[in-house]
Tab-separated table of C-alpha atoms and ligand atoms in Angstrom:
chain	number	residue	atom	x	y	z
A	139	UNK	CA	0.000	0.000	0.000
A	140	UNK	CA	1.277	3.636	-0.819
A	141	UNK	CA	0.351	6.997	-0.194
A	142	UNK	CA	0.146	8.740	-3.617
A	143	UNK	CA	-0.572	12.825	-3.891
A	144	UNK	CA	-2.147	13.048	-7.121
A	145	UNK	CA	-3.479	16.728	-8.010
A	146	UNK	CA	-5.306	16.201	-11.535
A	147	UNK	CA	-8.305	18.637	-11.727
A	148	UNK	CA	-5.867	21.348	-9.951
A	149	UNK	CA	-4.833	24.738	-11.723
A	150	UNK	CA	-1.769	26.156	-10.202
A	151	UNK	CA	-0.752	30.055	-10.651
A	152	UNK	CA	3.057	30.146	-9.620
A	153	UNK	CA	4.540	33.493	-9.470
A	154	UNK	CA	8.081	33.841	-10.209
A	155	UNK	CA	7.446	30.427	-11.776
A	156	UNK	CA	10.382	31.028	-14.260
A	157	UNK	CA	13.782	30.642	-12.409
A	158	UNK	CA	14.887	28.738	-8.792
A	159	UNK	CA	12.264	28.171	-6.330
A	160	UNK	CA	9.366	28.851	-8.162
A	161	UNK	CA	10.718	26.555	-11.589
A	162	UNK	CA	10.633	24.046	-8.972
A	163	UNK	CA	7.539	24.209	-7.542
A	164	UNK	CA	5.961	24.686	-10.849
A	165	UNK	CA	7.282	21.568	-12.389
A	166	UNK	CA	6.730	19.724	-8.781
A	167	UNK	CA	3.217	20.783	-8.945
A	168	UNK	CA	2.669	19.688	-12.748
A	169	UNK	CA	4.280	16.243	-12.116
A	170	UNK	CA	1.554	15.854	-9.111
A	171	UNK	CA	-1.260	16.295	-11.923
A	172	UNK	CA	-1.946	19.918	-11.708
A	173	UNK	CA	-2.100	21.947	-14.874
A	174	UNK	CA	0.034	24.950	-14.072
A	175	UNK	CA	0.010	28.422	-15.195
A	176	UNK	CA	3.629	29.282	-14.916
A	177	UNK	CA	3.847	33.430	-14.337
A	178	UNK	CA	7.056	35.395	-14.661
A	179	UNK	CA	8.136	38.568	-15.566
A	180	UNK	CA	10.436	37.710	-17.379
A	181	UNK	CA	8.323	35.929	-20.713
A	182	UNK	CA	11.186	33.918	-21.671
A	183	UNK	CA	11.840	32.663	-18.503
A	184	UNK	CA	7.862	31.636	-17.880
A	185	UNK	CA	7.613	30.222	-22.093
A	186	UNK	CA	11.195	28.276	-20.841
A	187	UNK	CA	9.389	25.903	-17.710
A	188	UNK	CA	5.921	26.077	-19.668
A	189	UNK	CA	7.737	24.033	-22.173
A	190	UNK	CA	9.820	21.671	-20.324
A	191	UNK	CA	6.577	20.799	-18.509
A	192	UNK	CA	4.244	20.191	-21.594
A	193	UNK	CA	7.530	18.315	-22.736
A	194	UNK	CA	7.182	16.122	-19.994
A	195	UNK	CA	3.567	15.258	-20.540
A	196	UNK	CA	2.272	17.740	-18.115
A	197	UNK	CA	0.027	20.727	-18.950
A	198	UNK	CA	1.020	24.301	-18.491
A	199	UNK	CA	0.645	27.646	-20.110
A	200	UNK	CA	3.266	30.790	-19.805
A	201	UNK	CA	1.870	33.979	-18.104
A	202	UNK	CA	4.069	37.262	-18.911
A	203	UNK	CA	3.489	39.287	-15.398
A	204	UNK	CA	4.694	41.793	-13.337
A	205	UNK	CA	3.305	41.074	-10.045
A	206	UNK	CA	3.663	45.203	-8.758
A	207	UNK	CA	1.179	46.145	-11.826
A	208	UNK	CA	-2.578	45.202	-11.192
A	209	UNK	CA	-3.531	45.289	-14.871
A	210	UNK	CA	-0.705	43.001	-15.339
A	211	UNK	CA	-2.094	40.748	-12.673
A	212	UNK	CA	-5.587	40.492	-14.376
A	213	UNK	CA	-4.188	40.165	-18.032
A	214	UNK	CA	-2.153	37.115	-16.871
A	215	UNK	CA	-5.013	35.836	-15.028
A	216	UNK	CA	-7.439	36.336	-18.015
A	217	UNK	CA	-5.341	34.609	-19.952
A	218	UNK	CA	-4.842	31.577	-17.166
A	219	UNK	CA	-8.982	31.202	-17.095
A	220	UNK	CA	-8.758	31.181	-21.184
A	221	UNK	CA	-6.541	28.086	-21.295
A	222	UNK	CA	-6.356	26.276	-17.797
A	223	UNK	CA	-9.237	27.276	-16.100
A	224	UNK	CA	-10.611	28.148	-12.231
A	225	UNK	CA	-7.366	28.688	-10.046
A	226	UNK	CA	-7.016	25.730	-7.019
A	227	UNK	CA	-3.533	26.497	-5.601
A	228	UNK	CA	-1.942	29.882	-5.944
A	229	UNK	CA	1.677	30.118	-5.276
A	230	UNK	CA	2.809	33.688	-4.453
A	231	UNK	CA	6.382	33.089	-4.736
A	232	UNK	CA	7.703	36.438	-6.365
A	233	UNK	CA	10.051	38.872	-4.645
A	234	UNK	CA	12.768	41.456	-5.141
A	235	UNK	CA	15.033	41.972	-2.905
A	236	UNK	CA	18.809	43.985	-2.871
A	237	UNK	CA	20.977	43.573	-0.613
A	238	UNK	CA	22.831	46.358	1.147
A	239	UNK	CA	22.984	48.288	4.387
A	240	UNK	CA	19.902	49.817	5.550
A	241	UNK	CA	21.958	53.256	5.852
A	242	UNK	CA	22.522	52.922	2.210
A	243	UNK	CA	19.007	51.877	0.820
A	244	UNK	CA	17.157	54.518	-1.690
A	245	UNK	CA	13.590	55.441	-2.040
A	246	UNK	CA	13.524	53.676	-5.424
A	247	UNK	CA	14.648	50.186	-3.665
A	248	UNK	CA	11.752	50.558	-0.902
A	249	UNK	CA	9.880	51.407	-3.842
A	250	UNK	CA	10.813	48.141	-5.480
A	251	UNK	CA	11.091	45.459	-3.102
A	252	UNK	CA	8.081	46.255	-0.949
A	253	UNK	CA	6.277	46.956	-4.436
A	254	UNK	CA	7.173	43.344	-5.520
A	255	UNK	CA	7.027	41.795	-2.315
A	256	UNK	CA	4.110	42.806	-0.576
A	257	UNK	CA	1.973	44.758	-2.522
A	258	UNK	CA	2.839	42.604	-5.364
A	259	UNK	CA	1.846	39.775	-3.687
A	260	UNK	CA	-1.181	41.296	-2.466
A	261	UNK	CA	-1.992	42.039	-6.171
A	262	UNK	CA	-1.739	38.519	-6.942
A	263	UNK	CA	-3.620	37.498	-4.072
A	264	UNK	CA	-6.565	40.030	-4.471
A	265	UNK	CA	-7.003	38.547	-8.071
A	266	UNK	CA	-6.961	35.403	-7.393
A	267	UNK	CA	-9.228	34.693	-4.218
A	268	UNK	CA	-12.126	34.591	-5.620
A	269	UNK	CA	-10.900	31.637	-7.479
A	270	UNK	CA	-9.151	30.241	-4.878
A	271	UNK	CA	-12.507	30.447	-2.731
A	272	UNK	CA	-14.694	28.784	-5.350
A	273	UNK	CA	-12.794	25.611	-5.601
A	274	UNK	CA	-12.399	25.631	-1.407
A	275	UNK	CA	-8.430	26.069	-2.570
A	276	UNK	CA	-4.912	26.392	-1.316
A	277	UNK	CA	-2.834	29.808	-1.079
A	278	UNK	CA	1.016	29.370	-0.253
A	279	UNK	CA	3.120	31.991	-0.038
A	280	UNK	CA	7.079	32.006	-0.194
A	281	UNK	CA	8.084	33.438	3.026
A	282	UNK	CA	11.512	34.101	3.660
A	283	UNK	CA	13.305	33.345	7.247
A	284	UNK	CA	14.674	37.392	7.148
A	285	UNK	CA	11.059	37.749	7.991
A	286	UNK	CA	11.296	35.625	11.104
A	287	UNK	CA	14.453	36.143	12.640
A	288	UNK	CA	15.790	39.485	10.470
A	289	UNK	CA	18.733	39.557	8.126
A	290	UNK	CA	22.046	42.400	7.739
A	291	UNK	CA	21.374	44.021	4.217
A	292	UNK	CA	18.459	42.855	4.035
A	293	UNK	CA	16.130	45.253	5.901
A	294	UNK	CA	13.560	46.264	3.528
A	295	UNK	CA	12.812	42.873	2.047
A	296	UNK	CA	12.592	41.022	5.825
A	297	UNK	CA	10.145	43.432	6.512
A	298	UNK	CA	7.961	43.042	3.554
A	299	UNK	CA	8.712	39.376	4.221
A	300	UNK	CA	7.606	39.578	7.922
A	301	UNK	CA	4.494	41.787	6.214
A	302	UNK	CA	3.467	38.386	4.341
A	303	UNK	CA	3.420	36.627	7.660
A	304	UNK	CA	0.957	38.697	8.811
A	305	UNK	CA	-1.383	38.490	5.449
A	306	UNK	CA	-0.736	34.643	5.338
A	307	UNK	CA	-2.296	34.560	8.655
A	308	UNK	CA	-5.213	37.048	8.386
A	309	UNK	CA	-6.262	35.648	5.152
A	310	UNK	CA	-6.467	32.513	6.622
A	311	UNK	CA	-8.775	33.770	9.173
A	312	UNK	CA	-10.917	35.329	6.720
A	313	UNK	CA	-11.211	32.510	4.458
A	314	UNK	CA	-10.762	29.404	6.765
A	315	UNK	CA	-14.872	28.984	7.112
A	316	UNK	CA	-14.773	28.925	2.847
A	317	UNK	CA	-12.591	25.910	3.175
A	318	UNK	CA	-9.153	27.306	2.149
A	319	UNK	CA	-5.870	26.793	3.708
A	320	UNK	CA	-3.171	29.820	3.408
A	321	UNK	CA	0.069	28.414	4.439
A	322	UNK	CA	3.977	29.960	4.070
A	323	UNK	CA	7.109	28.251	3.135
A	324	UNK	CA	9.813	30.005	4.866
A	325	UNK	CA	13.184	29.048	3.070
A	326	UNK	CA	16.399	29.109	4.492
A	327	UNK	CA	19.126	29.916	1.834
A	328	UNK	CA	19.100	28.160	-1.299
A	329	UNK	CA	20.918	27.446	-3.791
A	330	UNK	CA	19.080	29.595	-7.127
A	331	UNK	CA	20.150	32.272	-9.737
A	332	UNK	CA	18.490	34.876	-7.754
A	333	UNK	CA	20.032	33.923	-4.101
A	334	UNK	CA	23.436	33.784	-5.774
A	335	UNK	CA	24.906	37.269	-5.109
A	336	UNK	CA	23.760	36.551	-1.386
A	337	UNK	CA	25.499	33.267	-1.049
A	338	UNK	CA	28.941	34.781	-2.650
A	339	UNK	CA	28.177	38.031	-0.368
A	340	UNK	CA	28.388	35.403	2.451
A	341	UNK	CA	31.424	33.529	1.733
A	342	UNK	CA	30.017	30.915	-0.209
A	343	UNK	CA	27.520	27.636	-0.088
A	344	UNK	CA	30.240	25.725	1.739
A	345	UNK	CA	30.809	28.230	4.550
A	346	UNK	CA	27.071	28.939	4.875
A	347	UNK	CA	26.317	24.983	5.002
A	348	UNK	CA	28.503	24.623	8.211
A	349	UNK	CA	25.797	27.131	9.897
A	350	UNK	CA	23.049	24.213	8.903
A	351	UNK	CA	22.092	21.691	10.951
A	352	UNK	CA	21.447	19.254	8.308
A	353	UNK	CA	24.763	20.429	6.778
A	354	UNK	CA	23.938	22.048	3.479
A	355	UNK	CA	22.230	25.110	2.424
A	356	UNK	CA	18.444	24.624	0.239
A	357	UNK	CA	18.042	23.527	-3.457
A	358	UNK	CA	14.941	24.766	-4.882
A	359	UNK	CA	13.402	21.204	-4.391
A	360	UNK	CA	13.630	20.840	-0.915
A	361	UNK	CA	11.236	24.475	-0.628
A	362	UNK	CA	8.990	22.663	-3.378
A	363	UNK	CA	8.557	19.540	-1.934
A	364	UNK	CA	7.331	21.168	1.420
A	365	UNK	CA	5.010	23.295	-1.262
A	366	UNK	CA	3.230	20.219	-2.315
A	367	UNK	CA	2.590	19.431	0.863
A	368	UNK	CA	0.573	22.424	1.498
A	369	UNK	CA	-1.036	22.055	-1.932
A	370	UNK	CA	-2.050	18.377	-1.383
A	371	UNK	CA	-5.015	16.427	0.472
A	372	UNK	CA	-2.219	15.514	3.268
A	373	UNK	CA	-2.197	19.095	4.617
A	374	UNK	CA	-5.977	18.653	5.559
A	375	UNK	CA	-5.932	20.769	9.043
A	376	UNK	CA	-3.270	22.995	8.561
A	377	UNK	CA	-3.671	26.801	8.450
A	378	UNK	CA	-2.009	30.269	8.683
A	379	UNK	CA	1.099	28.640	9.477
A	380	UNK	CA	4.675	29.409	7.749
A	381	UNK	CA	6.903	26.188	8.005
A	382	UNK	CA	10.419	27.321	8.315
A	383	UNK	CA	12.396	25.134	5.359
A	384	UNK	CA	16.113	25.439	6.406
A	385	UNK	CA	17.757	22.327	7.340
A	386	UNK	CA	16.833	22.777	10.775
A	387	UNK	CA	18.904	26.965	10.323
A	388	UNK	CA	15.933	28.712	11.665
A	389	UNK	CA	13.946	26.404	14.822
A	390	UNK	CA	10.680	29.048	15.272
B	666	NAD	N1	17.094	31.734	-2.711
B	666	NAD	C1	17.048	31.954	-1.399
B	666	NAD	O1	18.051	31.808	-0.654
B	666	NAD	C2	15.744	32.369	-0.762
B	666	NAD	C3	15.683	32.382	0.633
B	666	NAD	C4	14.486	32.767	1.236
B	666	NAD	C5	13.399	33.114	0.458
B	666	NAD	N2	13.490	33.092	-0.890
B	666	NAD	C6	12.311	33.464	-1.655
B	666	NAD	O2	12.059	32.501	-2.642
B	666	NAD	C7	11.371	33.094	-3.732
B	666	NAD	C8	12.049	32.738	-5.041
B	666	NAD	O3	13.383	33.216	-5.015
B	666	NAD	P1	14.546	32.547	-5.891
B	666	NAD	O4	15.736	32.475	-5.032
B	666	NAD	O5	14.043	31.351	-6.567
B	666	NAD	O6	14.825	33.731	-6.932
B	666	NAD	P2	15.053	33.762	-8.529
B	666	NAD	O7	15.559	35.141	-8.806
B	666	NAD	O8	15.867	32.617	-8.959
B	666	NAD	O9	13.578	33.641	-9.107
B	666	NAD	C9	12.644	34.682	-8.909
B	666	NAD	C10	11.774	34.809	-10.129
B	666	NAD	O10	10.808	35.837	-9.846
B	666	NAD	C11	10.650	36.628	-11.004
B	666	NAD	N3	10.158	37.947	-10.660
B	666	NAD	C12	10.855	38.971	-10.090
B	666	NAD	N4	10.077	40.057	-9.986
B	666	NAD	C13	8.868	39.732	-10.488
B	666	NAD	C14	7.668	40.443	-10.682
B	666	NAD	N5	7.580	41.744	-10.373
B	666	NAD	N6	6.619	39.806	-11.225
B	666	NAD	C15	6.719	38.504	-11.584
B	666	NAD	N7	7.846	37.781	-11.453
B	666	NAD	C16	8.908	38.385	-10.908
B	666	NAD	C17	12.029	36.670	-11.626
B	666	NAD	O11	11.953	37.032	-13.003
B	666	NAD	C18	12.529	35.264	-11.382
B	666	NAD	O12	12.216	34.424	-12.470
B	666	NAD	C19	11.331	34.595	-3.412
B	666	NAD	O13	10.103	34.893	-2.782
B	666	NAD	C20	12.440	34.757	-2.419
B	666	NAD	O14	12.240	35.875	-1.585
B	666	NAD	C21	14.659	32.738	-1.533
């Protein structure tokens, strides 16, 4: 006997979709069954895992978006209704970030990560829920550890991050009696295109990894794996929670 997660009938919206964490979880999703709308800003980057997942036998459209632009938002989303259908299981896994001293941080960059972060991700989310609510759905959000425990140079984006804590748990109060679940995956570092000026910044994956209990830092699997948990019939109790995913770096 086996315990098998199996998510055909599920549309998936995965922001970010197109590099790292969120390739990851897209392709994790579509190998689970779910058709997934794969969103990115970058088009190339979101036509690049669309493909490899159709390739692969699964079913998955490309979704040019900027997360920080509303009409964006609803053009992808349009689009996603057009070819997939009724969103299940949104993934809010977008973010900017840079990383510098606070003393040293412009208008422009609070402008752009809490943009993208929050309010992007409350874009995203607005959109969405109505979807999410008719098909008693799943919302998981990309958290960040910053957010938990706060990170040097990285000010601006652990508060938006700790901001998406808060709006994990509230919508899950709100929409708990409609039968979704809105859970957070909080990774520790990991190893992706977009976390690599961070690693270097810190002295590298090896250096980092003796900081880990479990000895390494993240690959983009181990945050997607803990993402199909929250997507899947297992999680069946589980709300407004954010599951730290960092080898054991962060123990809230
Ligand atoms: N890598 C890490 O160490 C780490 C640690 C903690 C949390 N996270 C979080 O994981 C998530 C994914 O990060 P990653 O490391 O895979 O980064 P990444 O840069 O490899 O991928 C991020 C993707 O998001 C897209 N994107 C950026 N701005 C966007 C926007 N405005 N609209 C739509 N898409 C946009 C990028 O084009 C890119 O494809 C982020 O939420 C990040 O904060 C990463």
């Amino acid at each position: 006997m086996s315990i098998a997660i199996d998510l055909s009938g599920d549309v998936a919206l995965v922001t970010g979709g197109g590099s790292g964490i969120g390739e990851a979880i897209a392709t994790t999703l579509a190998r689970a069954g779910a058709a997934v709308g794969v969103a990115d800003l970058s088009q190339e980057s979101a036509a690049r895992v669309a493909k490899a997942i159709c390739d692969s036998g699964g079913k998955s459209v490309p979704l040019q978006m900027d997360i920080a632009d509303p009409t964006s938002v609803e053009a992808a989303i349009a689009k996603l209704h057009a070819e997939l259908g009724t969103i299940s299981i949104l993934v809010n896994n977008a973010a900017a970030w840079v990383v510098k001293e606070f003393k040293d941080t412009t208008p422009a960059d609070v402008e752009r990560v809490i943009g993208v972060t929050l309010v992007g991700t409350i874009n995203v989310t607005r959109a969405a829920l109505p979807d999410v609510v008719e098909r008693r759905g799943r919302i998981i959000n990309t958290i960040s550890d910053s957010g938990r425990t706060g990170e040097r140079f990285m000010s601006v984006y652990a508060a938006a991050k700790a901001g998406l804590i808060g709006l994990t748990k509230s919508i899950a109060k709100e929409v708990g009696g409609q039968g979704v679940m809105v859970n957070g995956v909080s990774p520790g570092t990991t190893s992706t295109p977009g976390g690599s000026g961070f690693i270097e910044a810190a002295g590298g994956a090896e250096k980092l990894a003796r900081a880990y209990p479990l000895g390494r830092i993240g690959e983009p699997q181990d945050i997607a794996n803990a993402v199909l948990f929250f997507s899947s019939p297992l999680c069946s109790w589980i709300t407004g929670q954010v599951l730290s995913v960092s080898g054991g770096f962060t123990m809230v």
